[in-house]
Every structure is written in C-alpha cells, then in structure tokens.
Amino acid sequence: MPEFRDKHDLDIRFCVEVLKLQSLHYGWWTGEELTLDNLRKAQVRYTEKLVRLIPSGVKDILDVGCGVGDNAIALAKKGYHVTSISPEKSHARFFAGLQNVRHQVARFEEFSTAEKFGLILMSESNNYFDPDIGLDQCDRLLRPGGYLLISGMFKAKDVCAYAGIRETEGSYVQKAAARGLVPQKSLDITREVLPSVQLGRKLYEEYAVPALAIGKEFVSGMSPLKRALMWLLFSRQVRLYLDTAQYYVERADAQLFTENVRYLQLLFRKA
Ligand SMILES: C[S@@+](CC[C@H](N)C(=O)[O-])C[C@H]1O[C@@H](n2cnc3c(N)ncnc32)[C@H](O)[C@@H]1O
C-alpha cells in the first residue's frame, strides 16, 4: 500500500470530512442508483447484515481496525460489550462517551491484554496487517469456542493485480486451521459490494478529474522558474499525492475488482 496509509491517513479523512460518510467499509447494495446517499444507506445495510452473522452466546467482541465506530456502535446497541482498537489516534474522538464500547489506540499486532474474547471482528481490516501475526493474535485472544468473523477482500486467484490484498480464501483458511480455527461459514458478497467500487469511479470522474485539470492548468500557467522551485520544494509531496491518486484509480476499477477480488464474510470457530 502507498506510504500515505501510515503517515497521513488521507483516505480516511477524505471519507469522513469530505464525503461525510459515517462508515469506512463498502456498502451492501440491492440495485439502487449510484449516489452518495445510497452508499450511506448501503453501508448501514452492510453493518446490519454483519451483526446478524454473530453466533448466539457471544457476549464480548474485539473490533479490530474499528474505523470510525459505526460497527462498534451497532454491536453495543445489541448489548455486546465491545473493545475497539485502531492505530489512528485522531479516531479516539468517535468513541468518546459510548456505552458498552471501550476504545484503545493500538495496532492489532501489538495489542495485548489478559482478557479473552468471545468473538474477534475484522471488518475490512484483515489486509492491514500480516495474516500470520493477526491469526496468532486471534489464537491468543479468543477463548476456547470463540469466533473470528472477517468481512473483507481476498484474492480471487494467487496472482492478484489489485493492490493491497494479501490472501486467497484457501491460503487464509489453511493458516487459520494451523491455529485450530475451524471454518463455519463462507459467504461471497462481491456482487453486493461492487457498486461501492463503481460509485468510487463515478465520483472520481465527476469531481477529481476536473479538480486535477484545474490544478494542472494553474501550475502550467506559472513561470518555468516558479515551476522548478515548486518541484524542488514539493516533489516528495507531489509524488505521494500522485501515488495516492493512482492507488484509488485502481481501487475504483470495477473490472479489475471483479477479476481479482472476492469480497468474503468468513466465520471461524476456535476448537
Ligand atoms: C477500511 S478501514 C475499516 C474500518 C471499520 N472496521 C469498518 O468496517 O468500517 C480499516 C481500519 O483498519 C485500521 N488499521 C490499520 N492498520 C491497522 C493495524 N495494524 N491494526 C489494527 N487496525 C488497523 C485503520 O485504522 C482503519 O480503522
């Protein structure tokens, strides 16, 4: 993934502050028109369906990579005790004062507690850390009979042209099995989330392309000396920005997505 992910968290800020989304995950679409408003509704539907996958008997949940808290809030409303973790310091404010939600700024790889959980949730966070380290942590943090629930992207085939996806379902299931995590459920919801990708493309073409053209025109109107100075001062930032833009152009390519990605909901149980 590009460098900005660790350093600037630009994409998350863009979703929350510019697009005014209350969730960072894809939406579950049922044939609606591609609009931001329908994306917001589809994101709520995604969370409702995710919560329904939690097996009975679960009481306490570790929400790994909890984003801006919409899943944690929905879970807490259902009466679960939620511990939510994410490395973004700036996101702690979304969790302040929530009932039944305890928030901690931490990377999953380093998260440590004496507690054991009934379920670990990774909603679109499974690709943000090494799967072996993540599964070792699950092994450590789940009580016997506890569950791991993942909702997120997996490679459709071994050689994957879509950036940032680490595992196929098969390779992940093997790694999980090595830690005594037994598959209980596998749902493929690629078709249901695909319109989120298509909407990303539409927004990019409608807003980002004209905005970039204005910026380009502005820079090309400068004197060669000013342009050279600007490049000297800001080349690193410009490269970072262009890498970020390129990353999202790829992420919003529906064909690349359908050929390379399976969006899966996987439930495992610790033996
Ligand atoms: C795409 S967002 C998903 C957020 C949320 N789970 C949701 O469904 O909306 C990915 C989340 O993973 C978090 N994250 C990134 N690196 C992480 C790590 N090493 N350990 C735990 N969470 C991480 C990000 O801060 C972000 O909150």
PDB file of N, CA and C and ligand atoms in Angstrom, residues 5 12 23-25 46 63-68 70-71 85-88 91 106-109 122-125 128-129, ligand 1:
ATOM      1  N   ARG A   5      -0.705   5.735   3.700  1.00  0.00           N
ATOM      2  CA  ARG A   5      -1.575   4.996   4.620  1.00  0.00           C
ATOM      3  C   ARG A   5      -1.108   5.136   6.063  1.00  0.00           C
ATOM      4  N   ILE A  12      -8.954   8.113   4.847  1.00  0.00           N
ATOM      5  CA  ILE A  12      -9.971   8.074   5.897  1.00  0.00           C
ATOM      6  C   ILE A  12     -10.519   9.487   6.126  1.00  0.00           C
ATOM      7  N   SER A  23     -19.174   5.607   7.886  1.00  0.00           N
ATOM      8  CA  SER A  23     -18.572   4.276   7.885  1.00  0.00           C
ATOM      9  C   SER A  23     -17.399   4.283   6.922  1.00  0.00           C
ATOM     10  N   LEU A  24     -16.457   3.389   7.164  1.00  0.00           N
ATOM     11  CA  LEU A  24     -15.323   3.308   6.242  1.00  0.00           C
ATOM     12  C   LEU A  24     -15.395   2.058   5.362  1.00  0.00           C
ATOM     13  N   HIS A  25     -16.416   1.231   5.577  1.00  0.00           N
ATOM     14  CA  HIS A  25     -16.485  -0.010   4.790  1.00  0.00           C
ATOM     15  C   HIS A  25     -17.375   0.172   3.556  1.00  0.00           C
ATOM     16  N   TYR A  46     -24.966  -3.041   5.274  1.00  0.00           N
ATOM     17  CA  TYR A  46     -23.793  -3.916   5.462  1.00  0.00           C
ATOM     18  C   TYR A  46     -23.626  -4.231   6.952  1.00  0.00           C
ATOM     19  N   ASP A  63     -13.230  -5.551  18.287  1.00  0.00           N
ATOM     20  CA  ASP A  63     -13.419  -4.999  16.940  1.00  0.00           C
ATOM     21  C   ASP A  63     -12.054  -4.464  16.470  1.00  0.00           C
ATOM     22  N   VAL A  64     -11.417  -5.233  15.611  1.00  0.00           N
ATOM     23  CA  VAL A  64     -10.047  -4.929  15.189  1.00  0.00           C
ATOM     24  C   VAL A  64     -10.067  -3.997  13.977  1.00  0.00           C
ATOM     25  N   GLY A  65      -9.417  -2.850  14.080  1.00  0.00           N
ATOM     26  CA  GLY A  65      -9.427  -1.883  12.973  1.00  0.00           C
ATOM     27  C   GLY A  65     -10.815  -1.290  12.852  1.00  0.00           C
ATOM     28  N   CYS A  66     -11.221  -0.624  13.944  1.00  0.00           N
ATOM     29  CA  CYS A  66     -12.638  -0.278  14.130  1.00  0.00           C
ATOM     30  C   CYS A  66     -13.090   0.957  13.362  1.00  0.00           C
ATOM     31  N   GLY A  67     -12.185   1.607  12.630  1.00  0.00           N
ATOM     32  CA  GLY A  67     -12.595   2.754  11.816  1.00  0.00           C
ATOM     33  C   GLY A  67     -13.192   3.857  12.651  1.00  0.00           C
ATOM     34  N   VAL A  68     -14.338   4.374  12.202  1.00  0.00           N
ATOM     35  CA  VAL A  68     -14.948   5.492  12.925  1.00  0.00           C
ATOM     36  C   VAL A  68     -16.120   5.036  13.799  1.00  0.00           C
ATOM     37  N   ASP A  70     -18.876   2.833  13.477  1.00  0.00           N
ATOM     38  CA  ASP A  70     -20.290   2.502  13.204  1.00  0.00           C
ATOM     39  C   ASP A  70     -20.619   1.049  13.550  1.00  0.00           C
ATOM     40  N   ASN A  71     -19.683   0.128  13.276  1.00  0.00           N
ATOM     41  CA  ASN A  71     -19.959  -1.276  13.630  1.00  0.00           C
ATOM     42  C   ASN A  71     -19.995  -1.435  15.150  1.00  0.00           C
ATOM     43  N   ILE A  85     -10.253  -1.409  18.675  1.00  0.00           N
ATOM     44  CA  ILE A  85      -8.872  -0.925  18.552  1.00  0.00           C
ATOM     45  C   ILE A  85      -8.591  -0.452  17.128  1.00  0.00           C
ATOM     46  N   SER A  86      -7.754   0.563  17.062  1.00  0.00           N
ATOM     47  CA  SER A  86      -7.276   1.074  15.771  1.00  0.00           C
ATOM     48  C   SER A  86      -6.057   1.948  16.055  1.00  0.00           C
ATOM     49  N   PRO A  87      -5.121   1.996  15.122  1.00  0.00           N
ATOM     50  CA  PRO A  87      -3.914   2.789  15.398  1.00  0.00           C
ATOM     51  C   PRO A  87      -4.115   4.292  15.236  1.00  0.00           C
ATOM     52  N   GLU A  88      -5.269   4.719  14.650  1.00  0.00           N
ATOM     53  CA  GLU A  88      -5.441   6.158  14.395  1.00  0.00           C
ATOM     54  C   GLU A  88      -5.763   6.917  15.674  1.00  0.00           C
ATOM     55  N   HIS A  91      -8.889   9.073  15.815  1.00  0.00           N
ATOM     56  CA  HIS A  91     -10.226   8.480  15.786  1.00  0.00           C
ATOM     57  C   HIS A  91     -10.806   8.219  17.163  1.00  0.00           C
ATOM     58  N   ALA A 106      -4.328   1.229  19.223  1.00  0.00           N
ATOM     59  CA  ALA A 106      -3.310   0.166  19.152  1.00  0.00           C
ATOM     60  C   ALA A 106      -3.343  -0.490  17.780  1.00  0.00           C
ATOM     61  N   ARG A 107      -2.187  -0.954  17.342  1.00  0.00           N
ATOM     62  CA  ARG A 107      -2.145  -1.842  16.174  1.00  0.00           C
ATOM     63  C   ARG A 107      -2.440  -3.246  16.680  1.00  0.00           C
ATOM     64  N   PHE A 108      -3.141  -4.026  15.868  1.00  0.00           N
ATOM     65  CA  PHE A 108      -3.514  -5.365  16.317  1.00  0.00           C
ATOM     66  C   PHE A 108      -2.267  -6.189  16.645  1.00  0.00           C
ATOM     67  N   GLU A 109      -1.241  -6.003  15.852  1.00  0.00           N
ATOM     68  CA  GLU A 109      -0.017  -6.805  16.023  1.00  0.00           C
ATOM     69  C   GLU A 109       0.561  -6.650  17.430  1.00  0.00           C
ATOM     70  N   MET A 122     -13.041  -8.583  12.210  1.00  0.00           N
ATOM     71  CA  MET A 122     -12.190  -7.792  11.309  1.00  0.00           C
ATOM     72  C   MET A 122     -13.077  -7.376  10.147  1.00  0.00           C
ATOM     73  N   SER A 123     -13.583  -6.177  10.202  1.00  0.00           N
ATOM     74  CA  SER A 123     -14.403  -5.694   9.098  1.00  0.00           C
ATOM     75  C   SER A 123     -13.517  -4.810   8.230  1.00  0.00           C
ATOM     76  N   GLU A 124     -13.116  -5.346   7.115  1.00  0.00           N
ATOM     77  CA  GLU A 124     -12.213  -4.662   6.172  1.00  0.00           C
ATOM     78  C   GLU A 124     -10.900  -4.226   6.807  1.00  0.00           C
ATOM     79  N   SER A 125     -10.470  -4.942   7.843  1.00  0.00           N
ATOM     80  CA  SER A 125      -9.162  -4.601   8.419  1.00  0.00           C
ATOM     81  C   SER A 125      -8.168  -5.742   8.207  1.00  0.00           C
ATOM     82  N   TYR A 128      -4.680  -5.127   6.571  1.00  0.00           N
ATOM     83  CA  TYR A 128      -3.824  -4.062   7.110  1.00  0.00           C
ATOM     84  C   TYR A 128      -2.663  -4.578   7.951  1.00  0.00           C
ATOM     85  N   PHE A 129      -2.636  -5.904   8.173  1.00  0.00           N
ATOM     86  CA  PHE A 129      -1.512  -6.448   8.934  1.00  0.00           C
ATOM     87  C   PHE A 129      -1.212  -7.856   8.417  1.00  0.00           C
TER      88      PHE A 129
HETATM   89  C1  LIG B   1     -11.093   0.156   5.823  1.00  0.00           C
HETATM   90  S1  LIG B   1     -10.998   0.613   7.491  1.00  0.00           S
HETATM   91  C2  LIG B   1     -12.298  -0.386   8.147  1.00  0.00           C
HETATM   92  C3  LIG B   1     -12.870   0.235   9.371  1.00  0.00           C
HETATM   93  C4  LIG B   1     -14.036  -0.486  10.035  1.00  0.00           C
HETATM   94  N1  LIG B   1     -13.679  -1.780  10.517  1.00  0.00           N
HETATM   95  C5  LIG B   1     -15.206  -0.565   9.121  1.00  0.00           C
HETATM   96  O1  LIG B   1     -15.673  -1.675   8.836  1.00  0.00           O
HETATM   97  O2  LIG B   1     -15.679   0.495   8.694  1.00  0.00           O
HETATM   98  C6  LIG B   1      -9.548  -0.184   8.100  1.00  0.00           C
HETATM   99  C7  LIG B   1      -9.281   0.069   9.566  1.00  0.00           C
HETATM  100  O3  LIG B   1      -8.134  -0.680   9.962  1.00  0.00           O
HETATM  101  C8  LIG B   1      -7.337   0.134  10.799  1.00  0.00           C
HETATM  102  N2  LIG B   1      -5.954  -0.380  10.834  1.00  0.00           N
HETATM  103  C9  LIG B   1      -4.920  -0.060  10.007  1.00  0.00           C
HETATM  104  N3  LIG B   1      -3.808  -0.716  10.387  1.00  0.00           N
HETATM  105  C10 LIG B   1      -4.159  -1.473  11.473  1.00  0.00           C
HETATM  106  C11 LIG B   1      -3.445  -2.358  12.333  1.00  0.00           C
HETATM  107  N4  LIG B   1      -2.159  -2.625  12.131  1.00  0.00           N
HETATM  108  N5  LIG B   1      -4.105  -2.932  13.366  1.00  0.00           N
HETATM  109  C12 LIG B   1      -5.411  -2.679  13.560  1.00  0.00           C
HETATM  110  N6  LIG B   1      -6.135  -1.849  12.780  1.00  0.00           N
HETATM  111  C13 LIG B   1      -5.526  -1.259  11.740  1.00  0.00           C
HETATM  112  C14 LIG B   1      -7.487   1.516  10.199  1.00  0.00           C
HETATM  113  O4  LIG B   1      -7.135   2.494  11.128  1.00  0.00           O
HETATM  114  C15 LIG B   1      -8.989   1.517   9.917  1.00  0.00           C
HETATM  115  O5  LIG B   1      -9.678   1.862  11.089  1.00  0.00           O
END
